[in-house]
Amino acid sequence: MADRPITIREALSAALREEMHRDERVFIMGEEVGVWGGTYAVTRGFLEEFGEKRVRDTPISEMVIAGAAVGAAMAGLRPVAEIMTINFAFVAMDAIINHAAKIHYMFNGQFNVPLVIRTTTGGGKQLGATHSHAPEVIFAHFPGLYVAVPGTAYDAKGMLKAAIRDDNPVLFVEHSTMLQRRSPVPDDDDFVLPIGKSDIKREGDDVTIVTFGKGLEWSTEAADQLAQEGIEAEIVDLRWLRPLDLEPVFESFKKTNRCVIVEESLPMFNVGAEIAAQLQNELFDYMDAPIKRVAAMDLPLPYNREIELMALPNPQKVINAVKEVL
Amino acid sequence: MAPKKDTLLDWYRQMVLIRRFEERCAELYQQGLIGGFLHLYIGQEATGVGAVNALREQDHAITAYRDHGLALARGLDPKAVMAEMLGKKTGVSGGKGGSMHLADYDRRFWGGYGIVGGHLPLAAGIALKAKYNEEDEVVLAFMGDGSTNIGYFHEALNLSAVWELPVVWLVENNQYGMGTSVERASGAVEIVNKARAYCCGPNGRGMKEGPRVDGMDVLAVYDAVSEGIEHARKHGPILMESLTYRLEGHSMGDPQRYRTKEEVEQFVANGPIGRFRDYLNEKYKGIDPRLDTIDQDVLDTIDDAVEFAKNSPDPTYDDLISHVYAD
Ligand SMILES: Cc1ncc(C[n+]2csc(CCOP(=O)(O)OP(=O)(O)O)c2C)c(N)n1
Ligand SMILES: [Mg+2]
């Protein structure tokens, strides 16, 4: 079937709809997923299509949204729980980390937790300090929990379907400012991407940019501008923070010998820190320049638009970092 | 339906098994063979045995970290439970869970959980599975009095009321959460009153306020939980309370400054096992020798379990790295 350009929102809806048709055990629960149609309209029309049994509005109770979804998953259902934004997942941290991520191990494999928690992330909308960070890396700290961070409609659809079909818990993180981005997506019920595979989004010989989520947008814009100056950046989109697939990063770095990591996370203890550590460990002899990181500034995000944008990464910051390593 | 003589004798066996098993655990802990936290159930046996035996085979049980008694009552093999206490590969959780994390998928025993209240939403989720698949199954969720003050409790109970889930929420009120008495920790001192916050919606939907039963009387607990299960099957969730007492410290090495020796003595004198034994002797004249035989058999079972656990291998490096993810 022909690929159609659709938005990330449409891609997510399609993935959910297809998987719900494919497997009776798949259901949705969360705040405003039903009557409202989803805070970000991803589940609009689902209540009418699938009914109250499978599209379940919950009270404002993040602990029990995550926790009950864990129990239902252990017992054999395949919940797709929605937590409105990742900031509210802090309230449910215990259920996600201590239970979703650890139960399979702690009971020696007796229970699987085939759970997807969908949530949105990201700043740049003047929502202030409590609603604006992109803290997905925190969740990637813990073995037992996969963390998906798609940046295109193609990836969003294929990765969400993979997440729903997998027997492990997945935190599926969607960027709230990217839902309208379009890209061609196979119109195929069985289009499923592998879990834990990063992807080369652009080829180039001069520098490796490693990124994910919103960083893909900043990096692509930066790469377009750099190309006009004759600098060719290779962009590796991680797509998953766990399982973390660094093979393409290593391969690229062997070629470019230079690396910039771009992410919306806070600057300390972030994805860039992990990748820099692994690169110097694995490929010290290939390194021609210090590895640079582009991230948000080390502060709670402010409300004021000008200074909020100042605190976040942008294409210019990526360009500056690339020029420093060249 | 009143339980038959053999059933009652089996309950007696279970209660003695739990008591002797845990006494042995305490010894093994002193000897350094059991590590970590060890929370004894001693004093609460009538609650666990009465409640678990009210479950039908298809029903589910889940609890917090004070889980040995419930695991044994649910029929987990004492050998595998003891092996877990010693952290052995043959343990119910492969030596990776420990005392607080006993579970057995086949027996629908969904585990002990070390985070206070953390298992309560899981219970709601398991019950949702039953409702979703239209299966006649009930979840019996045990919890301590202290856990009724944590956010998880309120969210889990509320959701179970809104979704009319088949859960029996059973508070094992042993009067303390660690060293804090119910009066010092809970706005409502009759914990079942908290059910009122989750009742009533349309058509009376919501949490039923169940009874406060004498948790030292195995028969009373059995009857009350049986009724609770019937209610949960037909109408949805119910909150009930079993009034009991923990005769030992919160965990090993608790100096117990929060209560007096005299208070504990009172409960020792009216312990659940002695009470049930008196009841059986009253009801079945001349049964005493048979109870002695059961006592002896239990000791043999425990010797075997300890022997098995001691002779079992430790988990290996391969075990260490296995089951981080589902295949
Ligand atoms: C979230 C959380 N907070 C604190 C603790 C430490 N803690 C362990 S048991 C306990 C007391 C719980 O009392 P209760 O619910 O009455 O159960 P009981 O120990 O009496 O069986 C506390 C505070 C914990 N394990 N988890
Ligand atoms: Mg207590």
XYZ file of C-alpha atoms and ligand atoms in Angstrom:
680
model
C 0.000 0.000 0.000
C 1.097 3.527 -0.719
C 2.697 5.631 1.982
C 0.610 8.646 2.929
C 1.860 11.763 4.660
C 0.006 11.967 7.953
C 0.569 13.802 11.217
C 2.081 12.274 14.312
C -1.333 12.615 15.946
C -2.954 10.641 13.136
C -0.171 8.097 13.259
C -0.716 7.518 16.973
C -4.479 7.232 16.503
C -4.048 4.792 13.668
C -1.657 2.640 15.678
C -4.030 2.523 18.632
C -7.078 1.855 16.498
C -5.426 -0.920 14.536
C -4.079 -2.620 17.626
C -7.451 -2.409 19.370
C -9.074 -4.050 16.385
C -6.368 -6.686 16.232
C -6.392 -7.642 19.912
C -9.424 -7.594 22.214
C -7.166 -7.388 25.244
C -5.888 -3.961 24.289
C -7.755 -1.135 25.998
C -7.181 2.508 26.851
C -7.440 4.123 30.252
C -6.593 7.575 31.499
C -7.842 11.061 32.225
C -10.063 12.483 29.472
C -9.358 9.688 26.999
C -13.041 8.947 26.376
C -15.767 11.580 26.413
C -13.299 14.413 25.880
C -11.527 12.524 23.119
C -8.022 12.711 24.552
C -6.256 15.807 25.836
C -4.330 15.951 22.568
C -7.209 14.486 20.539
C -5.356 11.276 19.828
C -8.313 9.166 20.982
C -11.054 11.314 19.456
C -13.901 9.069 18.320
C -12.555 6.050 20.164
C -15.305 5.971 22.759
C -17.928 5.840 20.011
C -15.980 3.201 18.123
C -14.930 0.912 20.948
C -17.297 1.657 23.830
C -16.801 2.334 27.518
C -15.336 -1.019 28.279
C -12.273 -0.396 26.158
C -11.978 3.356 26.406
C -11.986 4.056 30.111
C -12.051 7.505 31.622
C -10.406 7.568 35.036
C -10.474 9.941 37.969
C -7.480 12.286 38.326
C -5.452 9.571 39.963
C -2.061 9.024 38.397
C -0.934 6.538 41.006
C -3.840 4.263 40.306
C -3.803 4.833 36.561
C -0.282 3.480 36.406
C -0.755 0.958 39.194
C -4.041 -0.509 37.990
C -2.622 -0.749 34.502
C 0.287 -2.738 35.924
C -2.123 -5.106 37.652
C -4.283 -5.509 34.568
C -1.195 -6.201 32.491
C 0.089 -8.771 34.960
C -3.296 -10.460 34.825
C -3.279 -10.757 31.040
C -4.789 -7.606 29.566
C -2.781 -5.174 27.450
C -3.514 -1.710 28.791
C -2.502 1.470 27.071
C -2.635 3.894 29.968
C -2.420 7.581 29.285
C -0.800 10.058 31.631
C -1.641 13.515 30.388
C 1.892 14.833 30.532
C 5.097 13.317 31.739
C 5.171 15.890 34.538
C 2.256 14.084 36.145
C 4.087 10.795 35.844
C 6.165 11.962 38.798
C 3.102 11.317 40.936
C 3.003 7.786 39.524
C 6.754 7.258 39.701
C 6.528 4.526 42.278
C 4.049 2.460 40.289
C 6.087 2.905 37.128
C 9.549 2.300 38.550
C 9.034 0.059 41.542
C 6.296 -2.001 39.981
C 6.031 -1.840 36.194
C 9.790 -2.012 35.713
C 10.681 -4.477 38.435
C 7.910 -7.026 38.823
C 9.097 -9.319 36.076
C 12.538 -9.543 37.638
C 11.531 -9.477 41.278
C 9.271 -12.501 40.930
C 11.747 -14.294 38.703
C 9.797 -14.052 35.480
C 6.444 -15.281 36.832
C 4.579 -12.203 35.643
C 4.884 -10.170 32.474
C 3.803 -6.548 32.424
C 2.716 -5.878 28.820
C 1.871 -2.284 29.468
C 2.188 0.914 27.485
C 2.032 4.250 29.263
C 1.548 7.008 26.723
C 2.454 10.506 27.752
C 3.477 13.837 26.283
C 6.602 15.810 26.984
C 8.310 19.053 26.209
C 8.480 22.762 26.793
C 8.177 25.857 24.674
C 4.513 26.525 25.392
C 4.837 28.916 28.309
C 3.411 26.429 30.742
C 5.890 27.285 33.442
C 8.144 25.254 35.665
C 5.853 22.379 36.606
C 4.607 21.554 33.109
C 7.453 22.103 30.729
C 10.416 19.838 31.223
C 11.355 16.869 29.095
C 12.424 14.462 31.831
C 12.109 11.188 29.910
C 15.736 10.375 30.591
C 14.892 9.875 34.259
C 12.713 6.924 33.344
C 15.422 5.461 31.136
C 17.622 5.070 34.184
C 15.786 1.919 35.211
C 16.251 -1.506 33.655
C 12.978 -3.303 33.011
C 11.245 -0.312 31.441
C 11.528 0.637 27.784
C 11.372 4.308 26.875
C 10.218 5.328 23.392
C 10.866 8.854 22.084
C 9.650 9.031 18.482
C 10.251 12.143 16.393
C 8.341 11.434 13.160
C 4.895 10.140 12.241
C 6.481 7.099 10.631
C 8.304 6.218 13.820
C 5.373 7.107 16.061
C 3.118 4.619 14.328
C 5.560 1.766 13.968
C 6.971 2.178 17.446
C 3.615 2.447 19.202
C 2.419 -0.722 17.527
C 5.629 -2.448 18.573
C 5.200 -1.200 22.125
C 1.649 -2.531 22.348
C 2.653 -5.925 20.991
C 5.673 -6.312 23.254
C 5.494 -8.102 26.594
C 7.526 -5.475 28.441
C 6.358 -2.204 29.956
C 6.980 0.782 27.708
C 6.853 4.457 28.553
C 5.874 6.022 25.239
C 6.777 9.691 25.156
C 5.229 11.968 22.545
C 6.337 15.553 22.086
C 3.391 17.865 22.572
C 4.632 20.458 20.054
C 5.262 17.928 17.306
C 1.858 16.290 16.967
C 1.084 18.182 13.764
C 4.311 17.175 12.008
C 3.699 15.182 8.866
C 5.616 12.390 7.210
C 4.760 9.444 4.959
C 3.589 6.379 6.856
C 2.727 2.954 5.445
C -1.004 2.408 5.468
C -0.550 -1.148 6.606
C -1.922 -2.872 9.703
C 1.253 -4.854 10.064
C 3.700 -2.015 9.810
C 5.619 -2.489 13.053
C 9.101 -1.186 13.790
C 11.629 -3.077 15.893
C 12.081 -2.089 19.516
C 15.376 -0.500 20.474
C 16.714 0.416 17.043
C 18.058 3.847 16.328
C 17.901 5.274 12.835
C 20.106 7.390 10.591
C 17.871 10.286 9.622
C 20.446 12.085 7.477
C 23.832 11.075 6.124
C 26.961 13.166 6.297
C 30.705 12.846 6.801
C 31.703 15.836 8.886
C 29.999 15.471 12.258
C 27.643 13.055 14.024
C 24.604 14.591 15.663
C 22.862 12.202 18.078
C 19.375 13.193 19.091
C 15.764 12.145 19.674
C 12.273 13.612 19.965
C 12.175 17.365 19.523
C 15.931 17.352 19.100
C 15.406 15.812 15.707
C 13.694 18.979 14.536
C 16.363 21.319 15.870
C 19.091 19.118 14.470
C 17.519 18.832 11.038
C 17.131 22.581 10.739
C 20.699 23.044 11.880
C 21.934 20.469 9.398
C 20.093 22.209 6.542
C 21.812 25.485 7.371
C 25.192 23.852 7.884
C 24.863 22.162 4.490
C 24.673 25.591 2.887
C 28.110 26.258 4.334
C 29.363 22.945 3.042
C 29.250 21.121 6.389
C 27.553 17.723 6.169
C 26.093 16.459 9.442
C 24.972 12.885 9.971
C 21.915 12.655 12.234
C 21.334 9.561 14.329
C 17.842 9.472 15.825
C 17.932 7.224 18.895
C 14.143 6.666 18.852
C 14.434 4.615 22.076
C 16.325 5.658 25.204
C 15.979 2.088 26.393
C 16.872 -0.274 24.876
C 19.591 2.153 23.793
C 21.066 1.265 20.403
C 24.436 2.936 20.016
C 25.789 0.817 17.148
C 24.832 3.379 14.481
C 26.338 6.100 16.668
C 29.615 4.206 16.890
C 29.637 3.502 13.151
C 28.975 7.133 12.373
C 31.590 8.371 14.825
C 34.241 6.157 13.225
C 33.574 8.101 10.052
C 33.180 11.642 11.391
C 35.317 11.523 14.557
C 33.166 14.303 15.984
C 29.943 14.259 17.896
C 27.276 16.604 19.215
C 24.363 15.302 21.274
C 21.153 17.312 21.121
C 18.306 16.872 23.572
C 15.671 18.803 25.482
C 16.645 17.207 28.816
C 18.348 19.191 31.531
C 22.115 19.370 31.051
C 23.362 17.268 33.934
C 23.181 13.436 34.064
C 21.441 13.348 30.698
C 21.521 11.245 27.525
C 24.497 13.181 26.211
C 26.452 12.327 29.334
C 25.814 8.638 28.769
C 26.734 8.735 25.103
C 29.875 10.784 25.664
C 30.987 8.300 28.295
C 30.379 5.358 25.996
C 32.091 6.986 23.025
C 35.281 7.766 24.932
C 35.233 4.275 26.332
C 34.676 2.449 23.053
C 36.210 4.746 20.461
C 38.824 6.856 22.220
C 41.229 6.522 19.315
C 38.701 7.899 16.864
C 38.047 11.071 18.781
C 39.260 14.269 17.113
C 37.467 16.800 19.312
C 35.728 16.986 22.678
C 32.161 15.741 22.529
C 29.641 18.559 22.885
C 26.192 18.498 24.383
C 23.267 20.755 23.578
C 20.504 20.614 26.185
C 18.122 22.822 28.123
C 19.676 25.191 30.631
C 20.112 24.013 34.202
C 17.075 25.683 35.723
C 13.306 25.290 36.139
C 11.635 26.614 32.989
C 10.122 30.097 33.239
C 6.798 31.339 31.969
C 7.966 34.335 29.923
C 8.233 33.342 26.292
C 11.516 35.083 25.516
C 13.415 33.613 28.403
C 11.770 30.228 28.098
C 13.022 29.931 24.542
C 16.410 31.141 25.714
C 16.563 28.203 28.111
C 15.700 25.606 25.477
C 17.908 24.260 22.696
C 17.394 25.587 19.173
C 18.993 25.141 15.752
C 21.447 27.964 16.307
C 22.751 26.347 19.474
C 23.229 23.131 17.532
C 25.101 24.977 14.784
C 27.347 26.643 17.350
C 28.161 23.337 18.972
C 28.929 21.736 15.622
C 31.283 24.579 14.751
C 33.075 24.124 18.061
C 33.900 20.512 17.316
C 34.938 21.028 13.705
C -22.350 -23.638 54.957
C -20.491 -24.535 58.135
C -17.039 -25.993 57.477
C -16.615 -29.725 58.077
C -14.370 -31.222 60.692
C -11.561 -32.041 58.239
C -11.636 -28.498 56.964
C -11.381 -27.097 60.467
C -8.478 -29.392 61.230
C -6.765 -28.229 58.087
C -7.181 -24.619 59.155
C -5.662 -25.523 62.482
C -2.748 -27.105 60.634
C -2.290 -23.985 58.513
C -2.276 -21.711 61.537
C 0.260 -23.848 63.368
C 2.332 -24.129 60.203
C 2.506 -20.371 59.868
C 3.390 -19.895 63.533
C 6.125 -22.528 63.638
C 7.434 -21.544 60.209
C 7.927 -17.986 61.334
C 9.442 -18.933 64.672
C 11.982 -20.902 62.678
C 12.496 -17.945 60.372
C 13.305 -15.777 63.377
C 15.969 -18.293 64.442
C 17.407 -18.433 60.959
C 17.477 -14.656 60.909
C 19.440 -14.560 64.172
C 21.848 -17.052 62.629
C 22.321 -14.790 59.639
C 20.780 -17.236 57.176
C 17.885 -14.910 56.402
C 18.828 -11.352 55.537
C 17.078 -8.086 54.805
C 13.795 -7.273 56.486
C 11.733 -9.972 58.121
C 8.169 -9.045 59.078
C 6.497 -11.740 61.120
C 2.805 -12.493 60.921
C 2.698 -14.049 64.390
C -0.609 -13.187 66.069
C -2.442 -12.574 62.800
C -2.801 -16.204 61.700
C -6.564 -16.368 62.199
C -7.045 -13.451 59.841
C -4.893 -14.895 57.101
C -6.174 -18.439 57.345
C -9.832 -17.465 57.710
C -9.675 -15.028 54.813
C -7.594 -17.030 52.364
C -9.705 -20.128 52.884
C -12.781 -18.157 51.928
C -11.315 -17.761 48.454
C -12.397 -20.015 45.673
C -9.745 -21.518 43.445
C -10.298 -18.936 40.712
C -9.988 -15.993 43.091
C -6.903 -13.882 43.641
C -4.935 -12.726 46.655
C -2.405 -9.933 46.978
C -0.754 -8.359 49.985
C 2.078 -6.207 51.324
C 5.445 -7.329 52.702
C 3.991 -9.183 55.725
C 3.279 -12.040 53.393
C 4.604 -15.374 54.668
C 1.421 -16.374 56.451
C -0.800 -15.605 53.494
C 1.542 -17.396 51.103
C 1.460 -20.543 53.217
C -2.309 -20.346 53.679
C -2.716 -20.027 49.938
C -0.870 -23.323 49.597
C 2.558 -22.223 48.445
C 5.022 -25.020 49.094
C 6.749 -24.394 52.458
C 9.968 -25.680 50.928
C 9.921 -23.087 48.168
C 8.862 -20.366 50.593
C 11.684 -21.228 52.981
C 14.108 -21.388 50.081
C 13.048 -17.861 49.128
C 13.659 -16.713 52.695
C 17.198 -18.032 52.361
C 17.537 -16.437 48.932
C 17.917 -19.712 47.103
C 17.411 -20.464 43.443
C 14.618 -22.901 44.360
C 12.652 -20.189 46.127
C 9.226 -19.124 44.918
C 10.787 -16.031 43.374
C 14.071 -17.676 42.466
C 15.846 -16.049 45.391
C 15.394 -12.646 43.820
C 12.368 -11.515 45.785
C 13.118 -12.367 49.399
C 10.800 -12.367 52.380
C 8.772 -9.361 51.220
C 8.259 -10.535 47.649
C 6.768 -14.010 47.698
C 4.517 -14.800 44.753
C 3.088 -17.783 42.955
C 1.457 -17.268 39.601
C -0.219 -20.698 39.570
C -1.909 -20.141 42.910
C -3.076 -16.687 41.958
C -1.028 -15.298 44.751
C 0.118 -12.039 43.199
C 2.739 -11.237 45.664
C 3.936 -9.432 48.607
C 5.017 -5.853 47.928
C 7.507 -3.781 49.872
C 6.106 -0.353 49.126
C 3.290 0.456 51.528
C 0.062 0.666 49.518
C 1.788 0.024 46.195
C -0.084 -3.205 45.606
C -3.534 -1.684 46.015
C -3.815 -0.315 42.467
C -2.481 -3.619 41.192
C -5.408 -5.322 42.917
C -7.784 -2.982 41.104
C -6.111 -3.831 37.817
C -6.325 -7.569 38.400
C -9.999 -7.170 39.239
C -10.474 -5.172 36.063
C -9.153 -8.162 34.129
C -11.859 -10.352 35.656
C -14.570 -7.834 34.919
C -13.263 -7.115 31.428
C -13.262 -10.803 30.522
C -16.546 -11.417 32.371
C -14.938 -13.989 34.595
C -16.332 -14.916 37.971
C -13.249 -13.996 39.973
C -12.707 -11.859 43.029
C -9.536 -10.188 44.260
C -8.869 -10.273 47.973
C -6.520 -7.409 48.745
C -4.919 -7.451 52.171
C -3.394 -4.333 53.635
C -2.198 -2.947 56.935
C -4.005 -0.240 58.871
C -1.119 2.115 58.153
C -1.502 1.769 54.413
C -5.006 3.245 54.555
C -3.392 6.651 55.036
C -1.372 6.632 51.837
C -2.599 8.125 48.561
C -2.589 4.790 46.789
C -5.342 3.558 49.102
C -7.713 6.364 48.235
C -7.097 6.228 44.526
C -7.421 2.460 44.376
C -10.599 2.333 46.445
C -12.166 5.188 44.557
C -11.428 3.629 41.182
C -12.770 0.268 42.305
C -15.994 2.025 43.332
C -16.364 3.972 40.091
C -15.628 0.909 37.972
C -17.523 -1.475 40.273
C -14.635 -3.889 40.509
C -14.855 -7.227 42.303
C -12.441 -6.506 45.139
C -12.590 -7.298 48.808
C -10.366 -4.698 50.479
C -9.398 -6.303 53.762
C -7.587 -4.179 56.311
C -5.567 -6.225 58.738
C -5.796 -3.792 61.585
C -3.015 -4.913 63.892
C -3.258 -1.530 65.611
C 0.133 -0.199 64.545
C 1.983 0.863 61.441
C 5.513 0.318 62.666
C 5.329 2.252 65.962
C 2.417 4.537 65.153
C -0.962 3.517 66.474
C -4.110 3.855 64.410
C -5.318 6.688 66.653
C -2.149 8.644 65.971
C -2.173 8.062 62.221
C -5.717 7.909 60.936
C -8.499 10.476 60.946
C -11.031 7.672 61.131
C -10.176 5.210 63.877
C -12.781 2.778 62.632
C -11.064 2.253 59.322
C -14.100 0.785 57.559
C -15.674 4.226 57.846
C -13.383 5.318 55.066
C -15.656 3.371 52.712
C -18.204 6.179 53.061
C -15.988 8.445 51.019
C -16.502 6.138 48.021
C -20.215 5.632 48.270
C -22.740 6.115 46.873
C -23.130 6.846 43.201
C -26.012 6.158 40.799
C -28.121 3.173 41.857
C -26.194 2.819 45.080
C -23.015 2.094 43.183
C -19.870 2.327 45.253
C -17.921 0.970 48.138
C -19.779 -1.054 50.696
C -18.803 -0.423 54.266
C -18.175 -3.926 55.521
C -17.886 -5.260 59.046
C -15.122 -5.000 61.606
C -14.557 -8.616 62.477
C -12.780 -10.237 65.356
C -9.563 -11.056 63.578
C -8.483 -13.448 66.304
C -11.371 -15.776 65.472
C -10.677 -17.776 62.346
C -14.328 -18.766 61.922
C -15.571 -15.215 62.182
C -13.025 -14.051 59.624
C -13.933 -16.883 57.292
C -17.642 -16.072 57.477
C -17.161 -12.350 57.010
C -14.772 -12.684 54.088
C -17.012 -15.282 52.448
C -19.836 -12.766 52.570
C -17.482 -10.101 51.324
C -16.585 -12.238 48.332
C -20.240 -12.797 47.547
C -20.836 -9.081 47.716
C -17.860 -8.321 45.490
C -19.022 -10.860 42.893
C -22.501 -9.449 42.709
C -22.166 -5.765 43.498
C -18.551 -4.623 43.488
C -16.072 -3.535 46.100
C -16.312 -3.783 49.856
C -13.996 -2.503 52.556
C -13.729 -4.603 55.679
C -11.506 -4.740 58.683
C -10.067 -7.543 60.709
C -9.135 -6.528 64.247
C -5.971 -8.322 65.081
C -2.611 -7.816 66.730
C 0.978 -8.453 65.859
C 2.630 -10.215 68.758
C 6.176 -9.667 67.534
C 7.925 -6.455 66.553
C 7.249 -4.703 63.264
C 10.300 -6.431 61.852
C 13.284 -8.104 63.443
C 15.139 -5.935 65.912
C 12.218 -3.643 66.773
C 12.771 -2.393 70.358
C 9.003 -1.849 70.669
C 9.141 1.338 72.661
C 5.678 2.271 71.431
C 3.819 -0.320 73.499
C 3.998 -1.977 76.874
C 4.814 -5.582 77.708
C 1.466 -5.791 79.513
C -0.394 -4.846 76.358
C 1.352 -7.572 74.393
C 0.833 -10.148 77.185
C -2.912 -9.620 77.033
C -2.970 -10.602 73.394
C -0.595 -13.510 73.887
C -2.984 -14.901 76.473
C -5.832 -14.719 73.952
C -3.861 -15.755 70.899
C -5.708 -17.018 67.838
C -4.244 -20.515 67.817
C -4.980 -21.277 71.466
C -8.479 -19.946 71.006
C -9.118 -22.127 67.992
C -7.654 -25.169 69.716
C -9.994 -24.624 72.663
C -12.877 -24.336 70.249
C -11.968 -27.595 68.541
C -11.576 -29.408 71.866
C -14.950 -28.133 72.948
C -16.625 -29.103 69.717
C -15.015 -32.504 69.145
C -14.473 -34.362 72.402
C -11.208 -36.288 72.507
C -9.654 -34.498 69.511
C -6.648 -33.286 71.472
C -4.260 -36.130 70.547
C -5.032 -35.522 66.912
C -4.115 -31.885 67.294
C -0.831 -32.981 68.881
C -0.163 -35.144 65.844
C -0.794 -32.179 63.579
C 1.631 -30.108 65.664
C 4.267 -32.788 65.216
C 3.635 -33.140 61.463
C 4.045 -29.418 61.082
C 7.432 -29.536 62.769
C 8.485 -32.265 60.342
C 7.279 -30.201 57.391
C 9.346 -27.281 58.592
C 12.439 -29.402 59.209
C 12.111 -30.654 55.641
C 11.655 -27.142 54.337
C 14.724 -25.846 56.144
C 16.733 -28.856 55.032
C 15.605 -28.290 51.460
C 16.376 -24.590 51.590
C 19.810 -25.072 53.125
C 20.740 -27.679 50.544
C 19.471 -25.645 47.630
C 21.888 -23.810 45.363
C 22.256 -20.066 45.321
C 21.140 -18.257 42.185
C 23.931 -17.870 39.639
C 25.248 -15.047 37.528
C 22.862 -16.208 34.815
C 19.994 -15.843 37.264
C 21.255 -12.418 38.235
C 20.945 -11.217 34.674
C 17.795 -13.122 33.736
C 14.241 -11.766 33.657
C 15.192 -8.125 33.476
C 12.948 -8.100 30.433
C 10.297 -10.510 29.180
C 11.541 -12.488 26.180
C 5.760 4.128 50.728
C 6.391 3.569 51.953
N 6.595 4.375 53.019
C 7.154 3.871 54.150
C 7.557 2.561 54.209
C 8.210 2.023 55.487
N 7.263 1.148 56.192
C 7.298 -0.173 56.004
S 6.088 -0.949 56.820
C 5.468 0.481 57.449
C 4.251 0.451 58.345
C 3.030 -0.038 57.644
O 2.032 -0.348 58.582
P 0.726 -1.157 58.228
O 0.203 -0.731 56.901
O -0.197 -1.012 59.386
O 1.194 -2.673 58.068
P 1.792 -3.662 59.150
O 3.275 -3.488 59.115
O 1.204 -3.334 60.473
O 1.434 -5.027 58.678
C 6.232 1.548 57.014
C 5.997 2.956 57.409
C 7.351 1.770 53.056
N 7.747 0.480 53.019
N 6.759 2.273 51.979
Mg -0.478 -2.297 61.011
